[in-house]
PDB file of C-alpha atoms in Angstrom:
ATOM      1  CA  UNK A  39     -11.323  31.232  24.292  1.00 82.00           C
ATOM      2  CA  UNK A  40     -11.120  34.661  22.931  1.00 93.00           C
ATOM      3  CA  UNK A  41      -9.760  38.111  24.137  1.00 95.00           C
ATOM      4  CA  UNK A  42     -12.070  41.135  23.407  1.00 95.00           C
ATOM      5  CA  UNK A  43      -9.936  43.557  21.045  1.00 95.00           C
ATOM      6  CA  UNK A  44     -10.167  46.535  24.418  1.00 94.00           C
ATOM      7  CA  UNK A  45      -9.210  43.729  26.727  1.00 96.00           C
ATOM      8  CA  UNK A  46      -5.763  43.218  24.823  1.00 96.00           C
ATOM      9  CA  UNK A  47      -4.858  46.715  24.323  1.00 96.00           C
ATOM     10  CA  UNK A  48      -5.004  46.990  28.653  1.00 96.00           C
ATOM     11  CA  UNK A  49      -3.163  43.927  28.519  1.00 97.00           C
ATOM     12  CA  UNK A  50      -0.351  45.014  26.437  1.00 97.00           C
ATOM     13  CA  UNK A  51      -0.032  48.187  28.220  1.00 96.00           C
ATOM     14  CA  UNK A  52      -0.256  47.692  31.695  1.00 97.00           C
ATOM     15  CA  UNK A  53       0.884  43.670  32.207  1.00 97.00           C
ATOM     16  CA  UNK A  54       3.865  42.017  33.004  1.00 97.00           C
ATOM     17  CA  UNK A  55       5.550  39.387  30.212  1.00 97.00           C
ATOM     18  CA  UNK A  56       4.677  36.876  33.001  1.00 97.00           C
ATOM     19  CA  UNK A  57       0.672  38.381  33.643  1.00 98.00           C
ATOM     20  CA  UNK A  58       0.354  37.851  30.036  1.00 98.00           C
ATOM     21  CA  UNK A  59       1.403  34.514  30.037  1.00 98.00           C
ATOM     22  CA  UNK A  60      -1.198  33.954  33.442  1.00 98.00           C
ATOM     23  CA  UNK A  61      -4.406  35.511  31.146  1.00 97.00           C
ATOM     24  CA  UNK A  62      -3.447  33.355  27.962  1.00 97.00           C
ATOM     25  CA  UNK A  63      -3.111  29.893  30.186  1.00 97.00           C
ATOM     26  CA  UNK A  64      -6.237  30.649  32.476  1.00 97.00           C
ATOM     27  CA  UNK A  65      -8.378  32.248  29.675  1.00 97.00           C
ATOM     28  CA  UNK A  66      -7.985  29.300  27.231  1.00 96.00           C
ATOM     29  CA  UNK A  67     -10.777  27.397  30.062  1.00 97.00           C
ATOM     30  CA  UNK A  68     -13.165  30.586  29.993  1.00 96.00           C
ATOM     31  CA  UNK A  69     -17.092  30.482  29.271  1.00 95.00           C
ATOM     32  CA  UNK A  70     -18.658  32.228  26.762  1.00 94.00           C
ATOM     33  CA  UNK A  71     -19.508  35.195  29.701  1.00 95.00           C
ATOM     34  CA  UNK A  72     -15.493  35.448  30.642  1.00 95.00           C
ATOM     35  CA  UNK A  73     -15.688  33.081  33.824  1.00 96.00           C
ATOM     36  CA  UNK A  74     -13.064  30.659  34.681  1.00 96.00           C
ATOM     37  CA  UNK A  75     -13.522  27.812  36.786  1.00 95.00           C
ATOM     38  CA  UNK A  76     -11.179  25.474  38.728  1.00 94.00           C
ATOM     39  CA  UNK A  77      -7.784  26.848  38.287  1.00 95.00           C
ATOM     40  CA  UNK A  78      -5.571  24.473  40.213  1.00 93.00           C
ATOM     41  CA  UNK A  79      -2.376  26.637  41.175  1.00 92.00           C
ATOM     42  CA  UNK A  80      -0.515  23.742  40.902  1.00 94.00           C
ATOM     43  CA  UNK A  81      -1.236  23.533  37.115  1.00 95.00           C
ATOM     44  CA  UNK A  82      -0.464  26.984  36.544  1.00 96.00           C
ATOM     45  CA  UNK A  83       3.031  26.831  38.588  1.00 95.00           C
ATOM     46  CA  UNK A  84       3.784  24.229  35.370  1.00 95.00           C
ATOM     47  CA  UNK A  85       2.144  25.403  32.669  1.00 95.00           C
ATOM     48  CA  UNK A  86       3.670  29.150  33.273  1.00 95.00           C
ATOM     49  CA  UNK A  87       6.569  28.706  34.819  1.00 94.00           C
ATOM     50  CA  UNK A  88       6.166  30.482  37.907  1.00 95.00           C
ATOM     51  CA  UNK A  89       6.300  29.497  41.441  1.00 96.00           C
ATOM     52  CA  UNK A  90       3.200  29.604  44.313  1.00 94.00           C
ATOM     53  CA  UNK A  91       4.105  33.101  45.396  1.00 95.00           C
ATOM     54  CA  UNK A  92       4.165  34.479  42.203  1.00 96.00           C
ATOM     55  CA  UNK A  93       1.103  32.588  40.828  1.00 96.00           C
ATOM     56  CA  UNK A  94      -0.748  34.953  44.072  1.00 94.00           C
ATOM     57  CA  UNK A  95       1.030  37.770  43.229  1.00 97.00           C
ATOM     58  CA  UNK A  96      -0.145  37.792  39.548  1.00 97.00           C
ATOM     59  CA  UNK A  97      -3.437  37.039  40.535  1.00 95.00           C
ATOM     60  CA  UNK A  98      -3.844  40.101  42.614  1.00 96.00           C
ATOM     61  CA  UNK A  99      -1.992  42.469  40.233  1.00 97.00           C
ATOM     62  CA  UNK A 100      -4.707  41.302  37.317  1.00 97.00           C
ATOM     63  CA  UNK A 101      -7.093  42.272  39.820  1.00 97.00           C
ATOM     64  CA  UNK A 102      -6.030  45.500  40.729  1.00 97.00           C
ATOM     65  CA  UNK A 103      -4.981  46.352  36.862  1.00 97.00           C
ATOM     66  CA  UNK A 104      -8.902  45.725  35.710  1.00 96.00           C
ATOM     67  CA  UNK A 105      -8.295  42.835  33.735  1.00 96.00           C
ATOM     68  CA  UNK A 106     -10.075  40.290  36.246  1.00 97.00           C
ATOM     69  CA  UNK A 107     -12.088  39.679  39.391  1.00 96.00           C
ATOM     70  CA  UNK A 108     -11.283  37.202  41.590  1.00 93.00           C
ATOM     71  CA  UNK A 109     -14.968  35.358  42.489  1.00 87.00           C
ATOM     72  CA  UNK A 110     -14.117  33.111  44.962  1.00 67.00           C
ATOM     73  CA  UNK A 111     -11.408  31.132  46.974  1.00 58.00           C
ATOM     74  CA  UNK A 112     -11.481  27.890  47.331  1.00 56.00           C
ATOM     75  CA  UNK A 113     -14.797  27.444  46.345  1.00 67.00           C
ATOM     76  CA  UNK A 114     -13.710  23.608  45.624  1.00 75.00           C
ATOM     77  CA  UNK A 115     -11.338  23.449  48.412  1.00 78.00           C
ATOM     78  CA  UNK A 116      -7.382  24.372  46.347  1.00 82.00           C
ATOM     79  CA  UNK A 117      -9.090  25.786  43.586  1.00 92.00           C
ATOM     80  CA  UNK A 118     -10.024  29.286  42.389  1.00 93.00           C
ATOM     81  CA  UNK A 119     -12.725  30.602  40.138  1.00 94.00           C
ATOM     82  CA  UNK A 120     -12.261  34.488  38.401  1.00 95.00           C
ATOM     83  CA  UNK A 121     -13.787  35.814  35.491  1.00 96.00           C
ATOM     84  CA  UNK A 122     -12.326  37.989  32.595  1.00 97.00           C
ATOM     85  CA  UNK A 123     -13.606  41.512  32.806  1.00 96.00           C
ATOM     86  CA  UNK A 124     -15.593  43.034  29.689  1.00 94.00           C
ATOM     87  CA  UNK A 125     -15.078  39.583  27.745  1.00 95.00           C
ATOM     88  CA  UNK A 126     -18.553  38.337  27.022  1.00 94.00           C
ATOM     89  CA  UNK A 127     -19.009  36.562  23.926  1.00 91.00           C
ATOM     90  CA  UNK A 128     -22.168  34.546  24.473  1.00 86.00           C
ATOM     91  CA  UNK A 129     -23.698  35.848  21.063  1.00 85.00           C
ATOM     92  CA  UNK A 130     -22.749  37.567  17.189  1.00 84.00           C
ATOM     93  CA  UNK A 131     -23.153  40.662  18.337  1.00 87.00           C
ATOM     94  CA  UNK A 132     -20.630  40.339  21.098  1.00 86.00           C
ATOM     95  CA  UNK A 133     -18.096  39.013  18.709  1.00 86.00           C
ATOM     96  CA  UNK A 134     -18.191  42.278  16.628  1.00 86.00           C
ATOM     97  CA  UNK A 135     -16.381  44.367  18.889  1.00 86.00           C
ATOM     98  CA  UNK A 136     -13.591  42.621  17.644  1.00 91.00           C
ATOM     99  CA  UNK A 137     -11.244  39.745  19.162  1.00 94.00           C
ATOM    100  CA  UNK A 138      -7.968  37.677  18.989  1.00 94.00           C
ATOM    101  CA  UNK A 139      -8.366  33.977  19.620  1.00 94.00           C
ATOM    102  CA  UNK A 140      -6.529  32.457  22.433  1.00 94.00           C
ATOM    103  CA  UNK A 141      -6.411  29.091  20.977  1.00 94.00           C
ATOM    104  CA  UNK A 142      -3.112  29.427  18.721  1.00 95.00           C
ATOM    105  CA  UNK A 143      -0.340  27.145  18.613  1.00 95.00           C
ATOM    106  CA  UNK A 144       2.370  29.900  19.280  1.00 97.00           C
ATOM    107  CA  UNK A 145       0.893  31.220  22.571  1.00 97.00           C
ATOM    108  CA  UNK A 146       0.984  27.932  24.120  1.00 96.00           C
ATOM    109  CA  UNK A 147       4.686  26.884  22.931  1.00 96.00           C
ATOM    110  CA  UNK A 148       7.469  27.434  25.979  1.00 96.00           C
ATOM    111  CA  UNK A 149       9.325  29.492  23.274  1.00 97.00           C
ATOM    112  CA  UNK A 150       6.423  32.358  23.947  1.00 97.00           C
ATOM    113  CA  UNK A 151       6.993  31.784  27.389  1.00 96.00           C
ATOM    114  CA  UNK A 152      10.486  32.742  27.620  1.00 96.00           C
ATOM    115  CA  UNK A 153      10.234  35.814  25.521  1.00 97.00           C
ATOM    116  CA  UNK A 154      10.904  39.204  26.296  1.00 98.00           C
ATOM    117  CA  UNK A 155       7.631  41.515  26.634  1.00 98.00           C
ATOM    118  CA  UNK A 156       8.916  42.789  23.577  1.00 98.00           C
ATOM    119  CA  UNK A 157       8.877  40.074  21.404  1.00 98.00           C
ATOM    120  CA  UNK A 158       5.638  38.855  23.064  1.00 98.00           C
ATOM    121  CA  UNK A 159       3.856  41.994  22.037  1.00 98.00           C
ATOM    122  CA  UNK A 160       4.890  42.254  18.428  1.00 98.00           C
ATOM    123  CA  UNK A 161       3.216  38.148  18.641  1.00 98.00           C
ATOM    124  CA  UNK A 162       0.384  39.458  20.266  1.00 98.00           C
ATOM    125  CA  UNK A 163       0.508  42.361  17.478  1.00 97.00           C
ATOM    126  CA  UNK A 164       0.689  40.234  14.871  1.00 97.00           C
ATOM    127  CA  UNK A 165      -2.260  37.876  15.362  1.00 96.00           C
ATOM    128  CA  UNK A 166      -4.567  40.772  15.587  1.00 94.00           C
ATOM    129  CA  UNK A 167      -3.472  41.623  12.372  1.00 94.00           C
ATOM    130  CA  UNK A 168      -3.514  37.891  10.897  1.00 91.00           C
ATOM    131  CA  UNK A 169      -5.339  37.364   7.754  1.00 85.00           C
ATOM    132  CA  UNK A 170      -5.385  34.191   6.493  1.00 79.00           C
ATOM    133  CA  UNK A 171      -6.061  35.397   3.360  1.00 85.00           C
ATOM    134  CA  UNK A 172      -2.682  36.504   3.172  1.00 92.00           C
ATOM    135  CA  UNK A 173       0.566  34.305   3.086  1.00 95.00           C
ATOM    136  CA  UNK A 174       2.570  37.204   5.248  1.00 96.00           C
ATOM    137  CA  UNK A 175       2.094  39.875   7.703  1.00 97.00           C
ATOM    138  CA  UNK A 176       4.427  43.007   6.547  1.00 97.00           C
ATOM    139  CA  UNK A 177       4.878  45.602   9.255  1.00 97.00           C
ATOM    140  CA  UNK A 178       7.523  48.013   9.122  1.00 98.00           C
ATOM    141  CA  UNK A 179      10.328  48.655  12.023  1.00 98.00           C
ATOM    142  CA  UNK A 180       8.989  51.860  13.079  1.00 98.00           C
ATOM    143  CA  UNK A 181       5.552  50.324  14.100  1.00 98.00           C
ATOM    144  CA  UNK A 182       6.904  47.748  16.351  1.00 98.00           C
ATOM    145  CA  UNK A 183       8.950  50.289  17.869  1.00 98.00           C
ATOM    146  CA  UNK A 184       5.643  51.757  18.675  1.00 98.00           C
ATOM    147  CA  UNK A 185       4.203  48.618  19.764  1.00 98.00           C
ATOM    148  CA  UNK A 186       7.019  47.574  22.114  1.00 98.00           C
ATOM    149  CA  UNK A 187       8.598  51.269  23.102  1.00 97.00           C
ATOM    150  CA  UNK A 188      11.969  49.914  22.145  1.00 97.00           C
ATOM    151  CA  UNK A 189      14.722  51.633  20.453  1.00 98.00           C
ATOM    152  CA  UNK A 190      15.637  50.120  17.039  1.00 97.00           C
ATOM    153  CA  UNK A 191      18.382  47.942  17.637  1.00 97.00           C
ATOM    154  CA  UNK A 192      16.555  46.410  20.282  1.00 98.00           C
ATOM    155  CA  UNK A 193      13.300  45.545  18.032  1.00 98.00           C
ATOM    156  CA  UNK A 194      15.994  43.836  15.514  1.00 97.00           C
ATOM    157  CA  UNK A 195      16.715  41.595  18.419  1.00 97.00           C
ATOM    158  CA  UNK A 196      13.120  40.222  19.067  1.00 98.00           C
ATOM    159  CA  UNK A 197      12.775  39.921  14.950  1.00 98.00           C
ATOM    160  CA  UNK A 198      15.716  37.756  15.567  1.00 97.00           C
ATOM    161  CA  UNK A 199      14.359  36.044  18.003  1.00 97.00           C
ATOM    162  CA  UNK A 200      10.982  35.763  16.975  1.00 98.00           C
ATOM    163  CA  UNK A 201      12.437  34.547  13.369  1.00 97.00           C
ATOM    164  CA  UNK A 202      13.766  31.930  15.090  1.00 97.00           C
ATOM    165  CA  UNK A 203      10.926  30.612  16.638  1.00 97.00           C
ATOM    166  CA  UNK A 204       9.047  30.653  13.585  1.00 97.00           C
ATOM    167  CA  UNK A 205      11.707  28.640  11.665  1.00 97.00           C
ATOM    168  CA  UNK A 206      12.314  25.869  14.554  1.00 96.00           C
ATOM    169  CA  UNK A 207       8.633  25.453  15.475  1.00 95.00           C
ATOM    170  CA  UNK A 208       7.074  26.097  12.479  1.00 95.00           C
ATOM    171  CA  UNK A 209       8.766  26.251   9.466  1.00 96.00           C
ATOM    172  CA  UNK A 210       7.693  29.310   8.685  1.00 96.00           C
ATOM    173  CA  UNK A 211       9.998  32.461   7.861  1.00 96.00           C
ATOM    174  CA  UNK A 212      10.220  36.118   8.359  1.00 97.00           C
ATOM    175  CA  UNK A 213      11.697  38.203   5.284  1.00 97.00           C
ATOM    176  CA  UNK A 214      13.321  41.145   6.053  1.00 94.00           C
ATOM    177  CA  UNK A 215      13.749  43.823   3.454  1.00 93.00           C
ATOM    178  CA  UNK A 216      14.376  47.962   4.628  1.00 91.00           C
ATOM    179  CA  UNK A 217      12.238  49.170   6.691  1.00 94.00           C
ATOM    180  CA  UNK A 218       9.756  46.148   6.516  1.00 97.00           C
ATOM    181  CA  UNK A 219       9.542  42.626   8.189  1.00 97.00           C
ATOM    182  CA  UNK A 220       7.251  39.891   6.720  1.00 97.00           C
ATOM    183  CA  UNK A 221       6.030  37.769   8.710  1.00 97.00           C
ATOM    184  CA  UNK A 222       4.753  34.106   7.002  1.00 97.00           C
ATOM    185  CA  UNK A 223       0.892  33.673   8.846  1.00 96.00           C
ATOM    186  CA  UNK A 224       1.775  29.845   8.334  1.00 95.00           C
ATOM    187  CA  UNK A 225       3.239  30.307  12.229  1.00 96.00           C
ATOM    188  CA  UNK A 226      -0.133  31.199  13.563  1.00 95.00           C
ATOM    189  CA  UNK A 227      -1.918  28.031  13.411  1.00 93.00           C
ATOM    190  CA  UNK A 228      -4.243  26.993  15.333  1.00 91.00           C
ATOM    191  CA  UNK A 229      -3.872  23.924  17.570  1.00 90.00           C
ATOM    192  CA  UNK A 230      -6.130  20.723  16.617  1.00 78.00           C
ATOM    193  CA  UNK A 231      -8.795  20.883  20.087  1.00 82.00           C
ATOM    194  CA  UNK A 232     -10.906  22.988  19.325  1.00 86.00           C
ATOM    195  CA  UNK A 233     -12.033  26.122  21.673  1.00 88.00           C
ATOM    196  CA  UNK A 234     -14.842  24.384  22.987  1.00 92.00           C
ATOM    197  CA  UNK A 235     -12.775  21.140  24.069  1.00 94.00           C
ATOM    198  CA  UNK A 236     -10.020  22.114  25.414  1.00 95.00           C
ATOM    199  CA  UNK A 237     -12.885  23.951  28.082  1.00 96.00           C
ATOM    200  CA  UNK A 238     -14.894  20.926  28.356  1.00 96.00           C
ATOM    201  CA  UNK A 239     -11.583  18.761  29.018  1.00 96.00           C
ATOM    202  CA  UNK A 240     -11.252  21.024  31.302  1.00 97.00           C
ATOM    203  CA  UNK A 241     -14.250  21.089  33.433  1.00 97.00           C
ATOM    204  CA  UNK A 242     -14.449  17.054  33.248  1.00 97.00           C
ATOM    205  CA  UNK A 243     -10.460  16.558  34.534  1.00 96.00           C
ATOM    206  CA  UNK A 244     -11.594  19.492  37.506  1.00 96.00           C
ATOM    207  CA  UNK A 245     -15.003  17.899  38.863  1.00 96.00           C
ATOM    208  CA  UNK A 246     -12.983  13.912  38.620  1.00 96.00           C
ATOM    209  CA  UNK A 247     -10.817  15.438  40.911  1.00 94.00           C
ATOM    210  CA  UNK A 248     -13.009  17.627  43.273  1.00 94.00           C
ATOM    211  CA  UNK A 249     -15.104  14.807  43.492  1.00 94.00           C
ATOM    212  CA  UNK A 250     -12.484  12.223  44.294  1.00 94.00           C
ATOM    213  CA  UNK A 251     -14.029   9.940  40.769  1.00 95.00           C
ATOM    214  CA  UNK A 252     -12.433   7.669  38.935  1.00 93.00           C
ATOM    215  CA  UNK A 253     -10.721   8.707  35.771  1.00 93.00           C
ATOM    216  CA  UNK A 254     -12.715   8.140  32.517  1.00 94.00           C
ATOM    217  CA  UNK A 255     -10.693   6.599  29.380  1.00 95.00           C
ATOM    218  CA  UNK A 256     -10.624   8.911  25.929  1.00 94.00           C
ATOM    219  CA  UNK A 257     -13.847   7.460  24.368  1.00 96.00           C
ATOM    220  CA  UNK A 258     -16.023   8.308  27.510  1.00 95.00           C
ATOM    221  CA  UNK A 259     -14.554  11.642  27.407  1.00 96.00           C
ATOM    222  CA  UNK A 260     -15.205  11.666  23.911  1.00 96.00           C
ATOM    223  CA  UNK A 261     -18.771  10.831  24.560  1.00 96.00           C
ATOM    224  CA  UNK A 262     -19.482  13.299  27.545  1.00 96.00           C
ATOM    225  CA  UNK A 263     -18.317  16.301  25.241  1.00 95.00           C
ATOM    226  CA  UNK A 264     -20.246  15.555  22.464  1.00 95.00           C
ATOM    227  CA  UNK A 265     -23.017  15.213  24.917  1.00 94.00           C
ATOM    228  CA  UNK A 266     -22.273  18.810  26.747  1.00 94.00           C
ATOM    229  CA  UNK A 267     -22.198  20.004  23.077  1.00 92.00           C
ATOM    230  CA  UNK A 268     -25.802  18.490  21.760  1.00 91.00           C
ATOM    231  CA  UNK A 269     -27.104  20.613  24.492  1.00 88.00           C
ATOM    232  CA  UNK A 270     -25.528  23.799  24.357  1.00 87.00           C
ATOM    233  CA  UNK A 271     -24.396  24.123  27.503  1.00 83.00           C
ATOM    234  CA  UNK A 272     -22.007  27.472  27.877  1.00 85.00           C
ATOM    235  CA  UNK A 273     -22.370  28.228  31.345  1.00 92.00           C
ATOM    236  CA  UNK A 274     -19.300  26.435  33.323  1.00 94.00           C
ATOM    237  CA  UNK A 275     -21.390  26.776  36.253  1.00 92.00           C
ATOM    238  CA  UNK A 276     -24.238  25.005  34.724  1.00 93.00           C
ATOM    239  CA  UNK A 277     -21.477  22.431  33.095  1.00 95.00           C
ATOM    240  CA  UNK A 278     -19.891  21.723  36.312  1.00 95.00           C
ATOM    241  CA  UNK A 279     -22.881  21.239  37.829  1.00 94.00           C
ATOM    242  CA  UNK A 280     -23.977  18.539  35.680  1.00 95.00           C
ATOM    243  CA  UNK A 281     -20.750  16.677  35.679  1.00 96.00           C
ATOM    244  CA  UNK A 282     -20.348  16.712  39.486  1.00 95.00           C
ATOM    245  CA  UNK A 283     -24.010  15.516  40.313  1.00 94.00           C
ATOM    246  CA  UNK A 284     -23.543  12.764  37.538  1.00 95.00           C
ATOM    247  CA  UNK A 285     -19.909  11.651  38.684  1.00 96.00           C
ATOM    248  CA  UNK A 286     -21.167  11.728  42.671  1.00 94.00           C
ATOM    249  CA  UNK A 287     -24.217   9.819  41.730  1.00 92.00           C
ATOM    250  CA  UNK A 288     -22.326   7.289  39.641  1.00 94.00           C
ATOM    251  CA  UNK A 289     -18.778   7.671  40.688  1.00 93.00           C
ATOM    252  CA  UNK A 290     -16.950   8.015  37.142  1.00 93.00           C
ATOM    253  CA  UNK A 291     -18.167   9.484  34.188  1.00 95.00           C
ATOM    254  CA  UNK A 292     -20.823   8.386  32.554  1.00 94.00           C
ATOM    255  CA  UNK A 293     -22.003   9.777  29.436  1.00 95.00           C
ATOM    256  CA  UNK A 294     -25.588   8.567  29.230  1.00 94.00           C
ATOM    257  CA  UNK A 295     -26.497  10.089  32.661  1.00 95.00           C
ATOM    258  CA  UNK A 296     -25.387  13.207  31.614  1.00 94.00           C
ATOM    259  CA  UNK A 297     -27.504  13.182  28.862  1.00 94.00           C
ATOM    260  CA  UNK A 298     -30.261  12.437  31.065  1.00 93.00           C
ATOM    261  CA  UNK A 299     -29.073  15.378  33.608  1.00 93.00           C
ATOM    262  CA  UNK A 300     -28.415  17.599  30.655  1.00 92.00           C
ATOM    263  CA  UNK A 301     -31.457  17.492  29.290  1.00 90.00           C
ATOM    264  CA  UNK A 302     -33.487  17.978  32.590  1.00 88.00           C
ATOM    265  CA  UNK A 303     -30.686  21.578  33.123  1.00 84.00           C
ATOM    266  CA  UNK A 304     -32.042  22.428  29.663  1.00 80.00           C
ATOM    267  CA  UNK A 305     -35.999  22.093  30.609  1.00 80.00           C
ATOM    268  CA  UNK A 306     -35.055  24.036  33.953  1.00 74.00           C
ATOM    269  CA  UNK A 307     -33.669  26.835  32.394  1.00 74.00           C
ATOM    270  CA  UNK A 308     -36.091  26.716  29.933  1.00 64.00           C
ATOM    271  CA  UNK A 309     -33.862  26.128  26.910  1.00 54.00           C
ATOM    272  CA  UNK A 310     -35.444  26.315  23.231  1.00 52.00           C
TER     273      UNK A 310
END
């Protein structure tokens, strides 16, 4: 659930306030190698706002701006599958080209979603600066003007919006004194699933449905992650795999047999 450092700079420069919003919702259910499965275009109509001919349009325009690849239509019949492009992170050394975590509370608030570009880049800004070290972020008014390519009166109006935000959401504040804003870091939290969970969730809510199963309550859930977890298993391929041989066998989840089919993936791929 992370955005390579290279992969946001493209994305601030070349997308649209509503592409963004696309790339943060769809990314949050990425593998560790960048690929998405099972995006319902139903789900992303809600979740970003936008309406069936716009979700295609988006789609395409990501595509044709580098950021993704489509890999297939309808490979579960309604469903699409792209991956993120230069947005491996399957080991350390991946992670030290640098990244900004898609996985705070802010980017998945509605209040992000009707920003301005503006006011979603100087967010976007700000959490690649976040230290948590730190109780504020202090960036002066000429800088976002070079983030956003606004004049000066209109970066005063995101700040004002953006202060906003901070104080209704999260009680957190943004001092302004001169030249400099100071931005509290207590608004970028991040939300209580953790990365790894909120893909798994995912994955399990996508193959109950493709495979017409029954739903499974919170503590089977519970169980089926923890088993996906044991074993390491990063591919959503592989995942998927696992969960839709298990639920067509069974017909609703059923975290001992994916144990069993787990651990038989692992040998396969030969696994340490």
């Amino acid at each position: 659930m992370k955005i390579s450092l290279e992969n946001l700079n493209k994305i601030m420069e070349h997308c649209t306030k509503k592409e963004i919003d696309l790339i943060i919702y769809v990314g949050q259910f990425q593998d560790v190698n960048g690929v998405i499965k099972g995006i319902s275009y139903t789900d992303v109509m809600d979740n970003v706002c936008i309406s069936k001919s716009t979700f295609y349009k988006l789609l395409y325009s990501l595509e044709e701006k580098g950021i993704i690849s489509i890999c297939s239509l309808n490979e579960d019949h309604g469903y699409w599958s792209v991956k993120i492009l230069n947005n491996v992170f399957a080991c350390k050394k991946d992670c030290k080209k640098g990244y900004v975590k898609l996985n705070y509370k802010i980017l998945h608030t509605d209040a992000f979603k009707f920003m301005t570009k503006g006011e979603k880049l100087i967010i976007l800004n700000l959490l690649r600066l976040c230290d948590r070290k730190k109780n504020y972020i202090k960036v002066t008014y000429n800088k976002m003007m070079d983030w956003t390519g606004r004049s000066l009166r209109s970066v005063k109006k995101f700040v004002e919006t953006i202060t906003k935000v901070f104080q209704n959401i999260f009680k957190a504040i943004v001092i302004q004194e001169n030249n400099v804003c100071s931005f509290s870091v207590h608004a970028f939290e991040s939300r209580a699933k953790f990365e790894k969970d909120v893909l798994l969730n995912h994955l399990i809510n996508h193959a109950e449905k493709v495979t017409k199963s029954e739903k499974a309550n919170k503590t089977e859930i519970k169980d089926t992650i923890t088993v996906l977890k044991q074993y390491k298993l990063c591919s959503a391929d592989v995942i998927l795999d696992v969960l839709k041989q298990s639920l067509k066998h069974i017909g609703r989840l059923a975290p001992a047999n994916i144990n069993t089919l787990s651990q038989l993936k692992k040998n396969v791929l030969g696994w340490d």
